[in-house]
Structures are given as structure tokens and as C-alpha cells.
Short mmCIF file of C-alpha atoms in Angstrom, two decimals:
data_model
loop_
_atom_site.label_atom_id
_atom_site.label_comp_id
_atom_site.label_asym_id
_atom_site.label_seq_id
_atom_site.Cartn_x
_atom_site.Cartn_y
_atom_site.Cartn_z
CA UNK A 1 0.00 0.00 0.00
CA UNK A 2 2.83 2.33 0.94
CA UNK A 3 4.54 1.59 -2.41
CA UNK A 4 1.30 2.31 -4.29
CA UNK A 5 0.91 5.69 -2.57
CA UNK A 6 4.57 6.51 -3.23
CA UNK A 7 4.16 5.55 -6.88
CA UNK A 8 1.11 7.81 -7.21
CA UNK A 9 2.98 10.69 -5.60
CA UNK A 10 5.96 10.18 -7.92
CA UNK A 11 3.65 10.00 -10.94
CA UNK A 12 1.89 13.19 -9.85
CA UNK A 13 5.23 14.91 -9.35
CA UNK A 14 6.38 13.79 -12.81
CA UNK A 15 3.19 15.04 -14.45
CA UNK A 16 3.54 18.38 -12.65
CA UNK A 17 7.19 18.65 -13.66
CA UNK A 18 6.35 17.96 -17.31
CA UNK A 19 3.36 20.27 -17.27
CA UNK A 20 5.07 23.22 -15.58
CA UNK A 21 7.26 24.17 -18.56
CA UNK A 22 4.17 24.06 -20.78
CA UNK A 23 2.29 26.41 -18.46
CA UNK A 24 5.34 28.64 -18.28
CA UNK A 25 5.61 28.65 -22.08
CA UNK A 26 1.94 29.62 -22.37
CA UNK A 27 2.42 32.40 -19.85
CA UNK A 28 5.43 33.85 -21.65
CA UNK A 29 3.29 34.22 -24.79
CA UNK A 30 0.41 36.11 -23.15
CA UNK A 31 2.37 39.33 -23.46
CA UNK A 32 0.78 42.64 -22.51
CA UNK A 33 -1.20 44.22 -25.33
CA UNK A 34 -0.77 47.97 -25.82
CA UNK A 35 -3.55 49.57 -27.89
CA UNK A 36 -2.70 53.04 -29.21
CA UNK A 37 -5.84 55.09 -29.74
CA UNK A 38 -6.71 57.37 -32.63
CA UNK A 39 -7.65 60.99 -33.17
CA UNK A 40 -9.62 62.45 -30.25
CA UNK A 41 -10.46 59.04 -28.80
CA UNK A 42 -10.82 60.91 -25.52
CA UNK A 43 -12.31 64.42 -25.75
CA UNK A 44 -10.30 67.50 -24.82
CA UNK A 45 -11.56 69.30 -21.72
CA UNK A 46 -11.10 72.77 -20.29
CA UNK A 47 -11.67 72.56 -16.56
CA UNK A 48 -14.88 70.57 -16.15
CA UNK A 49 -16.19 71.45 -19.62
CA UNK A 50 -15.76 69.26 -22.69
CA UNK A 51 -14.72 71.58 -25.50
CA UNK A 52 -13.65 69.26 -28.32
CA UNK A 53 -16.06 67.86 -29.28
CA UNK A 54 -18.71 69.63 -27.17
CA UNK A 55 -21.11 67.22 -25.45
CA UNK A 56 -23.87 69.63 -24.42
CA UNK A 57 -26.68 70.30 -26.88
CA UNK A 58 -26.70 74.03 -26.06
CA UNK A 59 -22.95 74.31 -26.68
CA UNK A 60 -23.33 72.55 -30.02
CA UNK A 61 -26.19 74.85 -31.04
CA UNK A 62 -24.14 77.93 -30.10
CA UNK A 63 -21.44 76.74 -32.46
CA UNK A 64 -23.66 75.67 -35.35
CA UNK A 65 -26.25 78.45 -35.31
CA UNK A 66 -24.24 81.15 -37.16
CA UNK A 67 -23.31 78.69 -39.90
CA UNK A 68 -26.84 77.31 -40.30
CA UNK A 69 -28.44 80.76 -40.33
CA UNK A 70 -25.83 82.09 -42.74
CA UNK A 71 -26.35 79.13 -45.05
CA UNK A 72 -30.16 79.40 -45.07
CA UNK A 73 -30.43 83.19 -45.37
CA UNK A 74 -27.46 83.47 -47.71
CA UNK A 75 -28.84 80.85 -50.09
CA UNK A 76 -32.22 82.60 -50.12
CA UNK A 77 -30.76 86.03 -50.84
CA UNK A 78 -28.42 84.64 -53.45
CA UNK A 79 -31.03 82.59 -55.29
CA UNK A 80 -33.90 85.12 -55.11
CA UNK A 81 -32.13 88.48 -55.31
CA UNK A 82 -28.74 87.54 -56.75
CA UNK A 83 -26.87 88.80 -53.68
CA UNK A 84 -23.28 87.61 -53.28
CA UNK A 85 -22.92 84.63 -50.91
CA UNK A 86 -21.00 86.65 -48.31
CA UNK A 87 -23.60 85.86 -45.64
CA UNK A 88 -22.98 82.11 -46.14
CA UNK A 89 -19.23 82.48 -45.78
CA UNK A 90 -19.44 84.80 -42.76
CA UNK A 91 -21.77 82.40 -40.93
CA UNK A 92 -19.58 79.37 -41.63
CA UNK A 93 -16.49 81.24 -40.49
CA UNK A 94 -18.14 82.34 -37.24
CA UNK A 95 -19.14 78.74 -36.48
CA UNK A 96 -15.63 77.56 -37.35
CA UNK A 97 -14.05 80.10 -35.01
CA UNK A 98 -16.29 79.11 -32.11
CA UNK A 99 -15.41 75.47 -32.71
CA UNK A 100 -11.63 75.87 -33.08
CA UNK A 101 -10.77 78.71 -30.69
CA UNK A 102 -10.57 76.44 -27.59
CA UNK A 103 -7.98 74.16 -29.23
CA UNK A 104 -5.74 76.85 -30.74
CA UNK A 105 -2.01 76.58 -29.88
CA UNK A 106 0.95 78.86 -30.41
CA UNK A 107 4.24 77.78 -31.96
CA UNK A 108 5.47 76.38 -28.62
CA UNK A 109 2.29 74.31 -28.14
CA UNK A 110 0.96 76.66 -25.46
CA UNK A 111 -2.81 77.36 -25.39
CA UNK A 112 -3.87 80.65 -26.96
CA UNK A 113 -7.37 80.90 -25.49
CA UNK A 114 -7.74 79.99 -21.84
CA UNK A 115 -5.99 77.35 -19.72
CA UNK A 116 -4.41 74.17 -21.06
CA UNK A 117 -6.72 71.36 -22.09
CA UNK A 118 -6.63 67.88 -20.62
CA UNK A 119 -7.90 64.45 -21.61
CA UNK A 120 -8.46 61.18 -19.82
CA UNK A 121 -5.37 58.96 -19.85
CA UNK A 122 -4.64 55.46 -18.54
CA UNK A 123 -1.18 55.17 -16.96
CA UNK A 124 -1.81 51.63 -15.63
CA UNK A 125 -3.33 48.43 -16.99
CA UNK A 126 -7.05 48.41 -17.72
CA UNK A 127 -7.58 46.25 -14.64
CA UNK A 128 -7.52 49.59 -12.80
CA UNK A 129 -10.36 51.06 -14.89
CA UNK A 130 -13.67 49.24 -14.69
CA UNK A 131 -15.82 51.66 -16.69
CA UNK A 132 -17.49 50.15 -19.74
CA UNK A 133 -16.79 53.30 -21.79
CA UNK A 134 -13.12 53.16 -20.82
CA UNK A 135 -12.63 49.48 -21.58
CA UNK A 136 -14.49 49.74 -24.88
CA UNK A 137 -11.53 51.78 -26.12
CA UNK A 138 -9.60 48.50 -26.30
CA UNK A 139 -11.86 47.64 -29.27
CA UNK A 140 -13.28 44.17 -29.76
CA UNK A 141 -9.90 42.49 -30.13
CA UNK A 142 -8.61 44.08 -26.92
CA UNK A 143 -11.72 42.90 -25.10
CA UNK A 144 -11.22 39.38 -26.44
CA UNK A 145 -7.57 39.49 -25.40
CA UNK A 146 -8.64 40.55 -21.90
CA UNK A 147 -11.16 37.71 -21.75
CA UNK A 148 -8.30 35.25 -22.38
CA UNK A 149 -5.55 36.79 -20.27
CA UNK A 150 -7.15 39.39 -18.00
CA UNK A 151 -7.50 43.16 -18.11
CA UNK A 152 -4.17 43.39 -16.29
CA UNK A 153 -2.61 42.46 -19.64
CA UNK A 154 -4.29 45.25 -21.65
CA UNK A 155 -2.99 48.83 -21.76
CA UNK A 156 -4.39 51.88 -23.57
CA UNK A 157 -2.53 54.94 -24.74
CA UNK A 158 -4.58 58.07 -25.45
CA UNK A 159 -3.07 61.37 -26.52
CA UNK A 160 -3.64 65.00 -27.43
CA UNK A 161 -3.80 64.87 -31.24
CA UNK A 162 -2.45 68.42 -31.58
CA UNK A 163 1.02 67.60 -30.22
CA UNK A 164 4.26 66.47 -31.87
CA UNK A 165 4.16 62.69 -32.39
CA UNK A 166 7.79 62.36 -31.33
CA UNK A 167 6.88 63.86 -27.94
CA UNK A 168 3.91 61.50 -27.81
CA UNK A 169 6.24 58.60 -28.66
CA UNK A 170 8.09 59.29 -25.40
CA UNK A 171 4.81 58.97 -23.48
CA UNK A 172 4.02 55.75 -25.34
CA UNK A 173 7.46 54.39 -24.46
CA UNK A 174 6.81 55.14 -20.79
CA UNK A 175 3.58 53.14 -20.97
CA UNK A 176 5.29 50.23 -22.75
CA UNK A 177 7.97 50.10 -20.06
CA UNK A 178 5.23 50.19 -17.40
CA UNK A 179 3.43 47.29 -19.10
CA UNK A 180 6.63 45.24 -19.18
CA UNK A 181 7.41 46.00 -15.55
CA UNK A 182 3.92 45.34 -14.21
CA UNK A 183 3.44 42.06 -16.08
CA UNK A 184 6.99 40.77 -15.77
CA UNK A 185 7.43 40.36 -19.53
CA UNK A 186 10.20 41.78 -21.68
CA UNK A 187 8.05 42.46 -24.75
CA UNK A 188 4.59 43.72 -25.69
CA UNK A 189 2.13 43.31 -28.50
CA UNK A 190 1.46 46.71 -30.07
CA UNK A 191 -1.74 47.61 -31.93
CA UNK A 192 -2.23 51.23 -33.02
CA UNK A 193 -5.46 52.32 -34.68
CA UNK A 194 -6.09 55.29 -36.98
CA UNK A 195 -3.89 58.29 -36.02
CA UNK A 196 -2.31 56.09 -33.34
CA UNK A 197 -0.38 54.49 -36.22
CA UNK A 198 1.54 57.75 -36.71
CA UNK A 199 2.46 57.78 -33.01
CA UNK A 200 3.49 54.11 -33.17
CA UNK A 201 5.60 54.78 -36.27
CA UNK A 202 7.41 57.56 -34.39
CA UNK A 203 7.92 55.19 -31.43
CA UNK A 204 9.27 52.39 -33.64
CA UNK A 205 11.69 54.86 -35.22
CA UNK A 206 12.86 56.51 -32.01
CA UNK A 207 12.70 53.70 -29.46
CA UNK A 208 12.18 50.46 -31.38
CA UNK A 209 15.05 50.40 -33.84
CA UNK A 210 17.73 51.41 -31.36
CA UNK A 211 17.56 47.95 -29.70
CA UNK A 212 16.48 45.93 -32.75
CA UNK A 213 12.80 46.12 -31.75
CA UNK A 214 13.41 44.07 -28.61
CA UNK A 215 10.47 45.66 -26.76
CA UNK A 216 7.83 44.39 -29.20
CA UNK A 217 6.81 41.01 -30.55
CA UNK A 218 3.94 41.60 -32.99
CA UNK A 219 2.70 44.92 -34.37
CA UNK A 220 -0.77 45.25 -35.90
CA UNK A 221 -1.82 48.50 -37.59
CA UNK A 222 -5.64 48.83 -37.74
CA UNK A 223 -7.20 51.34 -40.18
CA UNK A 224 -3.87 53.19 -40.01
CA UNK A 225 -3.40 56.87 -40.82
CA UNK A 226 0.40 56.65 -40.97
CA UNK A 227 0.32 57.45 -44.71
CA UNK A 228 -2.06 60.35 -44.10
CA UNK A 229 -5.69 60.93 -45.04
CA UNK A 230 -6.93 62.70 -48.14
CA UNK A 231 -9.36 64.86 -46.18
CA UNK A 232 -6.52 66.65 -44.42
CA UNK A 233 -4.61 67.02 -47.64
CA UNK A 234 -7.68 68.73 -49.07
CA UNK A 235 -8.11 71.07 -46.11
CA UNK A 236 -4.48 72.14 -45.86
CA UNK A 237 -3.71 72.36 -49.57
CA UNK A 238 -6.99 74.04 -50.55
CA UNK A 239 -7.92 71.59 -53.33
CA UNK A 240 -11.51 71.62 -52.15
CA UNK A 241 -14.49 70.28 -54.11
CA UNK A 242 -17.96 69.13 -53.13
CA UNK A 243 -18.29 65.61 -54.53
CA UNK A 244 -22.00 65.22 -55.27
CA UNK A 245 -21.43 61.59 -56.28
CA UNK A 246 -20.02 60.97 -52.81
CA UNK A 247 -23.13 62.55 -51.26
CA UNK A 248 -25.39 60.35 -53.34
CA UNK A 249 -23.55 57.16 -52.43
CA UNK A 250 -23.62 58.15 -48.75
CA UNK A 251 -27.38 58.45 -48.94
CA UNK A 252 -27.69 55.13 -50.74
CA UNK A 253 -25.71 53.34 -48.00
CA UNK A 254 -28.44 54.23 -45.48
CA UNK A 255 -30.87 51.30 -45.45
CA UNK A 256 -33.94 53.50 -44.97
CA UNK A 257 -33.33 55.42 -48.20
CA UNK A 258 -31.98 52.42 -50.08
CA UNK A 259 -35.09 50.36 -49.31
CA UNK A 260 -37.85 52.97 -49.43
CA UNK A 261 -36.90 55.83 -51.77
CA UNK A 262 -36.97 55.25 -55.54
CA UNK A 263 -33.62 55.83 -57.24
CA UNK A 264 -35.29 58.36 -59.57
CA UNK A 265 -36.24 60.52 -56.59
CA UNK A 266 -32.67 60.48 -55.32
CA UNK A 267 -31.40 61.45 -58.77
CA UNK A 268 -33.91 64.32 -58.83
CA UNK A 269 -32.84 65.46 -55.35
CA UNK A 270 -29.21 65.65 -56.34
CA UNK A 271 -30.08 67.34 -59.59
CA UNK A 272 -31.81 70.03 -57.51
CA UNK A 273 -28.81 70.35 -55.18
CA UNK A 274 -26.52 70.79 -58.15
CA UNK A 275 -28.91 73.38 -59.52
CA UNK A 276 -28.54 75.37 -56.30
CA UNK A 277 -24.84 75.63 -57.02
CA UNK A 278 -23.73 74.06 -53.73
CA UNK A 279 -20.54 72.76 -55.31
CA UNK A 280 -19.76 76.28 -56.53
CA UNK A 281 -20.29 77.72 -53.04
CA UNK A 282 -18.05 75.10 -51.47
CA UNK A 283 -15.26 75.70 -53.97
CA UNK A 284 -15.49 79.48 -53.64
CA UNK A 285 -15.58 79.33 -49.85
CA UNK A 286 -12.83 76.73 -49.89
CA UNK A 287 -10.25 79.27 -51.01
CA UNK A 288 -11.02 81.32 -47.92
CA UNK A 289 -12.08 78.55 -45.57
CA UNK A 290 -8.94 76.49 -46.02
CA UNK A 291 -6.79 79.54 -45.27
CA UNK A 292 -8.91 80.07 -42.17
CA UNK A 293 -8.44 76.43 -41.06
CA UNK A 294 -4.74 76.47 -41.88
CA UNK A 295 -4.15 79.37 -39.49
CA UNK A 296 -5.34 77.12 -36.66
CA UNK A 297 -3.78 73.88 -37.86
CA UNK A 298 -0.33 75.31 -38.68
CA UNK A 299 0.76 74.98 -35.04
CA UNK A 300 -0.72 71.53 -34.49
CA UNK A 301 2.28 69.34 -35.37
CA UNK A 302 0.26 66.21 -34.66
CA UNK A 303 -2.31 67.19 -37.25
CA UNK A 304 0.39 67.55 -39.88
CA UNK A 305 1.20 63.84 -39.58
CA UNK A 306 -2.22 63.15 -41.15
CA UNK A 307 -1.17 64.96 -44.30
CA UNK A 308 -0.37 62.63 -47.22
CA UNK A 309 3.20 62.89 -48.47
CA UNK A 310 2.02 64.08 -51.89
CA UNK A 311 0.37 67.16 -50.31
CA UNK A 312 2.98 68.02 -47.74
CA UNK A 313 5.27 70.38 -49.66
CA UNK A 314 2.43 72.44 -51.12
CA UNK A 315 0.59 72.70 -47.79
CA UNK A 316 3.80 73.68 -46.02
CA UNK A 317 4.50 76.42 -48.56
CA UNK A 318 0.98 77.77 -48.13
CA UNK A 319 1.20 77.75 -44.32
CA UNK A 320 4.74 79.12 -44.16
CA UNK A 321 5.29 81.30 -47.25
CA UNK A 322 8.91 81.98 -48.05
CA UNK A 323 10.02 79.13 -45.81
CA UNK A 324 8.58 80.65 -42.62
CA UNK A 325 10.01 83.16 -40.18
CA UNK A 326 13.24 82.62 -38.28
CA UNK A 327 11.17 81.69 -35.24
CA UNK A 328 9.32 79.04 -37.26
CA UNK A 329 12.39 77.23 -38.59
CA UNK A 330 12.79 74.84 -35.66
CA UNK A 331 9.07 74.14 -35.70
CA UNK A 332 9.06 73.39 -39.43
CA UNK A 333 12.00 71.02 -38.86
CA UNK A 334 9.66 68.96 -36.62
CA UNK A 335 7.17 68.68 -39.46
CA UNK A 336 9.92 67.74 -41.92
CA UNK A 337 11.21 65.11 -39.53
CA UNK A 338 7.95 63.19 -39.45
CA UNK A 339 7.33 63.45 -43.17
CA UNK A 340 10.81 62.12 -43.89
CA UNK A 341 9.85 59.16 -41.69
CA UNK A 342 6.45 58.84 -43.36
CA UNK A 343 8.18 58.42 -46.70
CA UNK A 344 10.54 55.71 -45.43
CA UNK A 345 8.45 53.85 -42.85
CA UNK A 346 7.73 50.91 -45.16
CA UNK A 347 11.45 50.07 -45.12
CA UNK A 348 11.39 50.28 -41.31
CA UNK A 349 8.53 47.78 -41.21
CA UNK A 350 10.59 45.41 -43.34
CA UNK A 351 13.46 45.75 -40.87
CA UNK A 352 10.96 44.96 -38.10
CA UNK A 353 10.08 41.70 -39.83
CA UNK A 354 13.76 40.98 -40.52
CA UNK A 355 14.26 41.19 -36.75
CA UNK A 356 11.85 38.25 -36.38
CA UNK A 357 8.89 40.37 -35.32
CA UNK A 358 5.37 40.26 -36.69
CA UNK A 359 3.95 43.14 -38.72
CA UNK A 360 0.49 43.32 -40.29
CA UNK A 361 -2.11 45.84 -41.43
CA UNK A 362 -5.90 45.62 -41.46
CA UNK A 363 -7.50 48.00 -43.95
CA UNK A 364 -11.24 48.42 -44.48
CA UNK A 365 -13.19 49.20 -47.63
CA UNK A 366 -16.81 49.82 -46.84
CA UNK A 367 -18.26 53.12 -48.00
CA UNK A 368 -17.40 56.64 -49.20
CA UNK A 369 -16.00 59.14 -46.73
CA UNK A 370 -18.57 60.56 -44.34
CA UNK A 371 -17.43 64.04 -45.33
CA UNK A 372 -18.18 64.67 -49.02
CA UNK A 373 -15.43 67.28 -49.39
CA UNK A 374 -13.08 65.43 -51.70
CA UNK A 375 -10.54 65.75 -54.45
CA UNK A 376 -10.23 62.36 -56.12
CA UNK A 377 -12.07 59.08 -56.44
CA UNK A 378 -9.92 57.34 -53.83
CA UNK A 379 -12.25 58.89 -51.27
CA UNK A 380 -15.16 56.91 -52.68
CA UNK A 381 -13.55 53.70 -51.42
CA UNK A 382 -12.90 54.17 -47.72
CA UNK A 383 -13.84 53.03 -44.24
CA UNK A 384 -15.98 56.14 -43.86
CA UNK A 385 -13.17 58.09 -42.17
CA UNK A 386 -9.94 57.39 -44.09
CA UNK A 387 -9.43 56.40 -47.71
CA UNK A 388 -8.62 52.73 -48.28
CA UNK A 389 -5.93 54.00 -50.64
CA UNK A 390 -3.99 55.27 -47.60
CA UNK A 391 -4.92 52.74 -44.90
CA UNK A 392 -4.05 49.92 -47.31
CA UNK A 393 -0.72 51.38 -48.39
CA UNK A 394 -1.76 52.41 -51.94
CA UNK A 395 -3.77 49.49 -53.37
CA UNK A 396 -5.40 49.89 -56.77
CA UNK A 397 -9.12 50.55 -56.29
CA UNK A 398 -12.17 50.22 -58.50
CA UNK A 399 -14.37 53.29 -58.78
CA UNK A 400 -17.17 53.06 -56.22
CA UNK A 401 -20.41 51.94 -57.84
CA UNK A 402 -18.69 51.19 -61.16
CA UNK A 403 -17.66 47.85 -62.76
CA UNK A 404 -15.08 45.95 -60.66
CA UNK A 405 -11.45 45.42 -61.54
CA UNK A 406 -10.89 42.48 -63.87
CA UNK A 407 -7.27 41.68 -63.01
CA UNK A 408 -4.51 42.66 -60.62
CA UNK A 409 -1.88 45.13 -61.75
CA UNK A 410 1.20 43.24 -60.57
CA UNK A 411 1.62 39.50 -61.03
CA UNK A 412 3.90 38.27 -58.26
CA UNK A 413 2.62 34.70 -58.31
CA UNK A 414 -0.14 35.35 -55.75
CA UNK A 415 -3.74 36.40 -56.20
CA UNK A 416 -4.15 39.83 -54.60
CA UNK A 417 -7.51 40.77 -56.17
CA UNK A 418 -10.52 40.90 -53.85
CA UNK A 419 -13.43 38.57 -54.75
CA UNK A 420 -15.69 41.56 -55.40
CA UNK A 421 -13.09 43.21 -57.64
CA UNK A 422 -12.95 46.38 -55.55
CA UNK A 423 -9.36 46.14 -54.27
CA UNK A 424 -6.14 45.08 -55.97
CA UNK A 425 -3.57 44.65 -53.19
CA UNK A 426 -0.72 43.80 -55.56
CA UNK A 427 0.29 47.48 -55.61
CA UNK A 428 0.31 47.83 -51.79
CA UNK A 429 3.51 48.68 -49.97
CA UNK A 430 3.13 45.35 -48.13
CA UNK A 431 0.95 43.11 -50.32
CA UNK A 432 1.76 39.97 -48.32
CA UNK A 433 1.07 41.56 -44.92
CA UNK A 434 -2.07 43.65 -45.53
CA UNK A 435 -5.51 42.18 -44.84
CA UNK A 436 -8.72 43.82 -46.11
CA UNK A 437 -12.19 43.58 -44.56
CA UNK A 438 -15.43 44.75 -46.16
CA UNK A 439 -18.51 45.45 -44.06
CA UNK A 440 -17.47 47.56 -41.06
CA UNK A 441 -16.42 51.16 -40.65
CA UNK A 442 -13.17 52.66 -39.39
CA UNK A 443 -12.94 51.39 -35.79
CA UNK A 444 -16.11 49.33 -35.43
CA UNK A 445 -14.40 46.15 -34.18
CA UNK A 446 -16.86 44.32 -31.93
CA UNK A 447 -15.93 41.47 -29.58
CA UNK A 448 -17.07 38.10 -30.90
CA UNK A 449 -17.33 39.26 -34.53
CA UNK A 450 -15.07 38.31 -37.42
CA UNK A 451 -12.93 41.48 -37.75
CA UNK A 452 -11.99 41.32 -34.04
CA UNK A 453 -11.19 37.60 -34.40
CA UNK A 454 -8.91 38.36 -37.35
CA UNK A 455 -7.17 41.14 -35.41
CA UNK A 456 -6.69 38.90 -32.37
CA UNK A 457 -5.18 36.15 -34.53
CA UNK A 458 -2.73 38.63 -36.05
CA UNK A 459 -1.79 40.07 -32.66
CA UNK A 460 -1.12 36.64 -31.19
CA UNK A 461 1.16 35.49 -34.01
CA UNK A 462 -0.57 35.61 -37.37
CA UNK A 463 1.32 38.84 -38.07
CA UNK A 464 4.50 36.78 -38.37
CA UNK A 465 3.06 35.05 -41.43
CA UNK A 466 1.58 36.36 -44.65
CA UNK A 467 -1.84 36.56 -46.26
CA UNK A 468 -1.01 33.15 -47.78
CA UNK A 469 -0.17 31.45 -44.45
CA UNK A 470 -3.57 30.26 -43.26
CA UNK A 471 -6.61 29.64 -45.45
CA UNK A 472 -8.84 30.44 -42.46
CA UNK A 473 -7.53 34.03 -42.51
CA UNK A 474 -7.42 35.04 -46.18
CA UNK A 475 -6.37 38.47 -47.41
CA UNK A 476 -9.94 39.51 -48.25
CA UNK A 477 -12.94 38.84 -46.01
CA UNK A 478 -16.41 40.27 -45.52
CA UNK A 479 -17.82 41.04 -42.10
CA UNK A 480 -21.30 39.76 -41.30
CA UNK A 481 -23.00 41.41 -38.33
CA UNK A 482 -22.78 39.23 -35.24
CA UNK A 483 -20.75 36.51 -36.97
CA UNK A 484 -17.40 35.19 -35.78
CA UNK A 485 -16.76 33.89 -39.31
CA UNK A 486 -16.37 35.83 -42.55
CA UNK A 487 -19.52 36.28 -44.63
CA UNK A 488 -20.02 35.62 -48.31
CA UNK A 489 -19.06 38.24 -50.89
#
């Protein structure tokens, strides 16, 4: 009997000894996940008042009223009596000033109007923040990661979008070091979304490369703005047009109109809008309005990171004629520094992969931009917020609503054409490491649904492979509401 008990104890000890390394191995792979938020993910506040974006109905009405009244009365006077549209432009400008004054900065990033603004930040793991609104910032894939490994393994970085991304990269590095220290790991998974991709790119350049990217394991860019966004190029360069086709497609993506309003009525509506000359008003006001906006944005270095490379030189010359003043030279050097990095970041991502790390991008192609102020047809294929052309690293795109692409542009031995013919990824900067999802907008990743499942797979190791690595995670998928599997095209 004694021998039998001893044998059982020895067997149990052997099983435990064999199992312990496996548990340890599992634990070493549940690295902390750092999610870098996007533009204005947390609102800017002045004291106890939310100023960007305002959250009180009365505050919103105070901002919008001059613009709405100017538009209505100005259109009437212009159409009926032939008066110049000055009243329209004055109203829009007054609304714009009320909206932007609280966030204005000087060249040294000091507030111009009132005390400094603040936003909610998260200096510890999300285990310390139980609010549903706070934890939802981790997106669906962060929530799924927390369900597997605990909220003490999820960290969020939020930031003031106006500030220099290299200064923000220092804050991000502090959070990454905190995550490593608190969890006892020597690496993190990093997933920036939207404008957060520009901050992450600055961090990888300043803090990642110096030690061969030892602090990260896998990097997933989600709907990234690190190549810019056409909307900002339009606003800062002044190439402003009202795209009526964009407006029409926006209306047609709303189920109520799509299912209940005859197409002929919609055509008639937009014919009437064109007859009013709205496009003409937008273009005429654009020459003044973009100058107005540029005077605010010129001292927001963070905002300049959202400018596409192709627009940067022209926008800089418009904002700083003659190369800027002597005082502005150091500031302009900050802008140049990021745009030099923006133009070379794809090579940095290749070096990241050469170091044995994972790198992947998820780009969305769902609908035209919400804002119909456009310049080219790239904006008609977007995630609603940023053009797929930029989030996907310059894929070839079919015109929205027109016949699909018949073949891919570059034949590298792999099929990079989406099943619906909308996206040709063969021209992407990273055709083997960029995944595309149709069916959700910009940051609408919900726990339990397919896009979040794809993101989680990439974060946990799929990013080390390619779009050819696993048939269960193909380059092109379609999101079906509520489904954990891709839907049919």
C-alpha cells in the first residue's frame, strides 16, 4: 500500500514537472497588449467642460447656429435676389471660429485661449479602470484578449492629437515600459489604430530600432493613418471640391433610403442640389475657408502627420510662405522630420520583420468618406473616415459603384484581387502583410465578430506570417454582423 501511494505521488510529481514548462511557455506568450488610440479618442476638456467635441446640446447649437443661419439666409438672398454669398461664408467662419478657438495653440504648443486642455489617460493596466466606456476603447480584439488573459494584460494609450508625435512617442514608451514591468514580460504586442499608427511609427523609429525592436513582438496596424488621409490634404492644400457623387452614395448606403426611396427621386434630389450651385459655393468658400483652417492647424504638429506625403510640400509652402520666419524654422523642422519618416516607414517595417517580429495591417473598404469634401475618387472607397488608398498602403481601387477590376496590376505569383473586384492589393507597400475587410467602418471592431477575431489572430502570431499562411484568414474577407466567421461576398 505504501509503495502504491509513493508511486502515485511520484507519478503526480512527474506530471507536474512535465506540465510546468508548458504552463510557463503559455504564460510567456500572453504578453501585454498595448492599444494606441486614434484621433480624439478621448475628448479635450477645459476645466470641467468638454470643448472638443462639445457634449452639451446648447454648446453645439451655439457653435452651429451662425453657420446654419448664414447658409439658409445666404442661399435665399443669393437665389432670389442675386446677392453675393457673403452671408454664407461669414456664418460658416463664425461657427468655425467658435469650434476651433478652444484648441488653438501657439508655436510652442501653449494654449492661446484659456488654460491648457486635458484628456483622460490610462497610466496603468485596464484592470484599474472598470468603466465600460473606458474598456471599450480597447476595441473588440482588446476585449477578447482581456477575456483570455485578464484586463491586467491590456494597456491603452490616449493622446492629445495636436502635439508632436515624437513627444507623444516618449509617453508611449513610458507606458510600454510600465506594461513590461507590471506584467513581468520583456516584450509587448502593439496595436495602433487610426492616427495612433503615426504615433506608433514615431515610437518604432525613435525607441524600437535602437535595440532591434526588442520591446515588441507583434505589431498590428488597424485602419492606419500613418500614410495620411486625403481629407486633411484637401483642407491644408486648398484643393476643395464638393463631390455630389459621394453625397449620393452616402445616402444610398443608409438602409432606410436604399429600401424605401426610388432611385429616380434620389437622382432628382441631387439634380436640384446641383442646380442650387452648392458645389460652386463650397469651392469658392474653400479658397477662404482652407486659409482660415490652416491658421489654426499650422501649429498643431500632430495634425500635420495626417497629411499625405504628396500634399505636404504644397501645404507647407501655403502655411509658411517663403520658408517661414526665423522663429518658425525649428518648428518646421519637426514637421519635416515626421514626413521624412512617413516616406521611409515601409522600409522600417521590413526591418521589423527581418528582426523576427510580426507586422500586419488591417485596412477596411466599406463606403465613401462621411465628409463629401473630396478631391479624387480614392475617397469613394474608404472606411468612412480614411481612404482605403492610404490605410491599405496604396492598393489599386475600382471606382465606387462602377464595374469591378478584372485583373490585378502586378503579377507576383499570388492572387491579390478581392473577390468583389474592388481592391487590388498587388500594388500595396506590403501586399503579403495587408488584410482587407469589407462590411465595417473605421474602428467598429466588436468582440465576438469576425474582424476582431482576425485582429486577435494577427496580434497573437498571425502577423509573423503572410496573407497566404492560413486559409482560415485570407487576405480579403467580408464582415457579417454578429458573426465570428467571414460572410459571403
